[in-house]
Amino acid sequence: VFESPKHPFSLPYAHWLRTSLRQSTLEVLQDVPRSLGIIDPDEASRTFLDFERGRLHWSGVWVVAALCQWAAVHLSGPGVAK
């Protein structure tokens, strides 16, 4: 065991996006306000469809969902310059 080479491992993001994270990710992608002006909600939702159809790697969905969540927190609400 101590003499064997290291073996990398990856986390099952694609599986999670299809199962336990599916609903919350879809909600994030569908609920992005159009008024923010940096993300088209229709295109954001389309990323998930492309992922499900095998046309987009899971990381594409992940980065768009992260950007949507970041924008919802930091680009809306009180104190945000319009």
PDB file of C-alpha atoms in Angstrom:
ATOM      1  CA  VAL A   1       0.000   0.000   0.000  1.00  0.00           C
ATOM      2  CA  PHE A   2       2.725   2.498   0.934  1.00  0.00           C
ATOM      3  CA  GLU A   3       4.844   1.574  -2.079  1.00  0.00           C
ATOM      4  CA  SER A   4       2.104   1.874  -4.715  1.00  0.00           C
ATOM      5  CA  PRO A   5       1.769   5.022  -6.835  1.00  0.00           C
ATOM      6  CA  LYS A   6      -0.844   7.629  -5.980  1.00  0.00           C
ATOM      7  CA  HIS A   7      -4.121   7.395  -7.837  1.00  0.00           C
ATOM      8  CA  PRO A   8      -6.123  10.565  -8.426  1.00  0.00           C
ATOM      9  CA  PHE A   9      -9.832  10.591  -7.941  1.00  0.00           C
ATOM     10  CA  SER A  10     -12.578  12.891  -9.106  1.00  0.00           C
ATOM     11  CA  LEU A  11     -15.822  13.892  -7.530  1.00  0.00           C
ATOM     12  CA  PRO A  12     -19.020  12.792  -9.298  1.00  0.00           C
ATOM     13  CA  TYR A  13     -20.279  16.268 -10.256  1.00  0.00           C
ATOM     14  CA  ALA A  14     -22.035  15.053 -13.407  1.00  0.00           C
ATOM     15  CA  HIS A  15     -23.895  12.414 -11.400  1.00  0.00           C
ATOM     16  CA  TRP A  16     -24.827  14.934  -8.700  1.00  0.00           C
ATOM     17  CA  LEU A  17     -26.111  17.417 -11.293  1.00  0.00           C
ATOM     18  CA  ARG A  18     -28.340  14.683 -12.692  1.00  0.00           C
ATOM     19  CA  THR A  19     -29.587  13.548  -9.273  1.00  0.00           C
ATOM     20  CA  SER A  20     -29.324  15.293  -5.890  1.00  0.00           C
ATOM     21  CA  LEU A  21     -28.305  18.736  -7.237  1.00  0.00           C
ATOM     22  CA  ARG A  22     -30.612  18.697 -10.261  1.00  0.00           C
ATOM     23  CA  GLN A  23     -33.609  20.556  -8.820  1.00  0.00           C
ATOM     24  CA  SER A  24     -31.639  23.225  -6.966  1.00  0.00           C
ATOM     25  CA  THR A  25     -29.404  23.846  -9.993  1.00  0.00           C
ATOM     26  CA  LEU A  26     -32.424  24.209 -12.288  1.00  0.00           C
ATOM     27  CA  GLU A  27     -33.984  26.683  -9.843  1.00  0.00           C
ATOM     28  CA  VAL A  28     -30.818  28.769  -9.763  1.00  0.00           C
ATOM     29  CA  LEU A  29     -30.607  28.804 -13.561  1.00  0.00           C
ATOM     30  CA  GLN A  30     -34.306  29.625 -14.027  1.00  0.00           C
ATOM     31  CA  ASP A  31     -34.559  32.287 -11.318  1.00  0.00           C
ATOM     32  CA  VAL A  32     -31.791  34.627 -12.474  1.00  0.00           C
ATOM     33  CA  PRO A  33     -33.345  38.088 -12.829  1.00  0.00           C
ATOM     34  CA  ARG A  34     -33.308  39.426 -16.370  1.00  0.00           C
ATOM     35  CA  SER A  35     -32.838  42.887 -14.863  1.00  0.00           C
ATOM     36  CA  LEU A  36     -29.263  42.045 -13.850  1.00  0.00           C
ATOM     37  CA  GLY A  37     -28.364  42.334 -17.499  1.00  0.00           C
ATOM     38  CA  ILE A  38     -25.332  40.053 -17.454  1.00  0.00           C
ATOM     39  CA  ILE A  39     -26.978  36.654 -17.828  1.00  0.00           C
ATOM     40  CA  ASP A  40     -29.798  35.800 -20.205  1.00  0.00           C
ATOM     41  CA  PRO A  41     -32.163  33.581 -18.167  1.00  0.00           C
ATOM     42  CA  ASP A  42     -33.176  31.615 -21.259  1.00  0.00           C
ATOM     43  CA  GLU A  43     -29.551  30.849 -22.112  1.00  0.00           C
ATOM     44  CA  ALA A  44     -28.800  29.973 -18.478  1.00  0.00           C
ATOM     45  CA  SER A  45     -31.632  27.424 -18.490  1.00  0.00           C
ATOM     46  CA  ARG A  46     -30.505  26.112 -21.867  1.00  0.00           C
ATOM     47  CA  THR A  47     -27.104  25.198 -20.427  1.00  0.00           C
ATOM     48  CA  PHE A  48     -28.755  22.505 -18.326  1.00  0.00           C
ATOM     49  CA  LEU A  49     -30.617  21.088 -21.311  1.00  0.00           C
ATOM     50  CA  ASP A  50     -27.363  20.970 -23.245  1.00  0.00           C
ATOM     51  CA  PHE A  51     -25.726  19.165 -20.330  1.00  0.00           C
ATOM     52  CA  GLU A  52     -28.549  16.614 -20.124  1.00  0.00           C
ATOM     53  CA  ARG A  53     -28.295  15.987 -23.878  1.00  0.00           C
ATOM     54  CA  GLY A  54     -24.550  15.409 -23.649  1.00  0.00           C
ATOM     55  CA  ARG A  55     -23.602  18.570 -25.536  1.00  0.00           C
ATOM     56  CA  LEU A  56     -22.072  20.364 -22.544  1.00  0.00           C
ATOM     57  CA  HIS A  57     -19.628  19.195 -19.885  1.00  0.00           C
ATOM     58  CA  TRP A  58     -20.855  19.405 -16.292  1.00  0.00           C
ATOM     59  CA  SER A  59     -18.392  22.223 -15.610  1.00  0.00           C
ATOM     60  CA  GLY A  60     -20.275  24.476 -18.038  1.00  0.00           C
ATOM     61  CA  VAL A  61     -23.459  24.109 -15.992  1.00  0.00           C
ATOM     62  CA  TRP A  62     -21.540  24.509 -12.763  1.00  0.00           C
ATOM     63  CA  VAL A  63     -19.880  27.793 -13.751  1.00  0.00           C
ATOM     64  CA  VAL A  64     -23.110  29.322 -15.079  1.00  0.00           C
ATOM     65  CA  ALA A  65     -25.009  28.294 -11.930  1.00  0.00           C
ATOM     66  CA  ALA A  66     -22.239  29.726  -9.730  1.00  0.00           C
ATOM     67  CA  LEU A  67     -22.310  32.997 -11.685  1.00  0.00           C
ATOM     68  CA  CYS A  68     -26.105  33.168 -11.353  1.00  0.00           C
ATOM     69  CA  GLN A  69     -25.894  32.666  -7.597  1.00  0.00           C
ATOM     70  CA  TRP A  70     -23.101  35.207  -7.258  1.00  0.00           C
ATOM     71  CA  ALA A  71     -25.049  37.764  -9.305  1.00  0.00           C
ATOM     72  CA  ALA A  72     -28.212  37.214  -7.267  1.00  0.00           C
ATOM     73  CA  VAL A  73     -26.304  37.919  -4.056  1.00  0.00           C
ATOM     74  CA  HIS A  74     -23.980  40.699  -5.167  1.00  0.00           C
ATOM     75  CA  LEU A  75     -25.826  42.520  -7.935  1.00  0.00           C
ATOM     76  CA  SER A  76     -29.264  42.893  -6.406  1.00  0.00           C
ATOM     77  CA  GLY A  77     -30.693  44.279  -3.234  1.00  0.00           C
ATOM     78  CA  PRO A  78     -29.971  47.400  -1.188  1.00  0.00           C
ATOM     79  CA  GLY A  79     -26.770  49.293  -1.762  1.00  0.00           C
ATOM     80  CA  VAL A  80     -26.282  48.142  -5.344  1.00  0.00           C
ATOM     81  CA  ALA A  81     -25.591  50.861  -7.870  1.00  0.00           C
ATOM     82  CA  LYS A  82     -27.994  50.766 -10.806  1.00  0.00           C
TER      83      LYS A  82
END
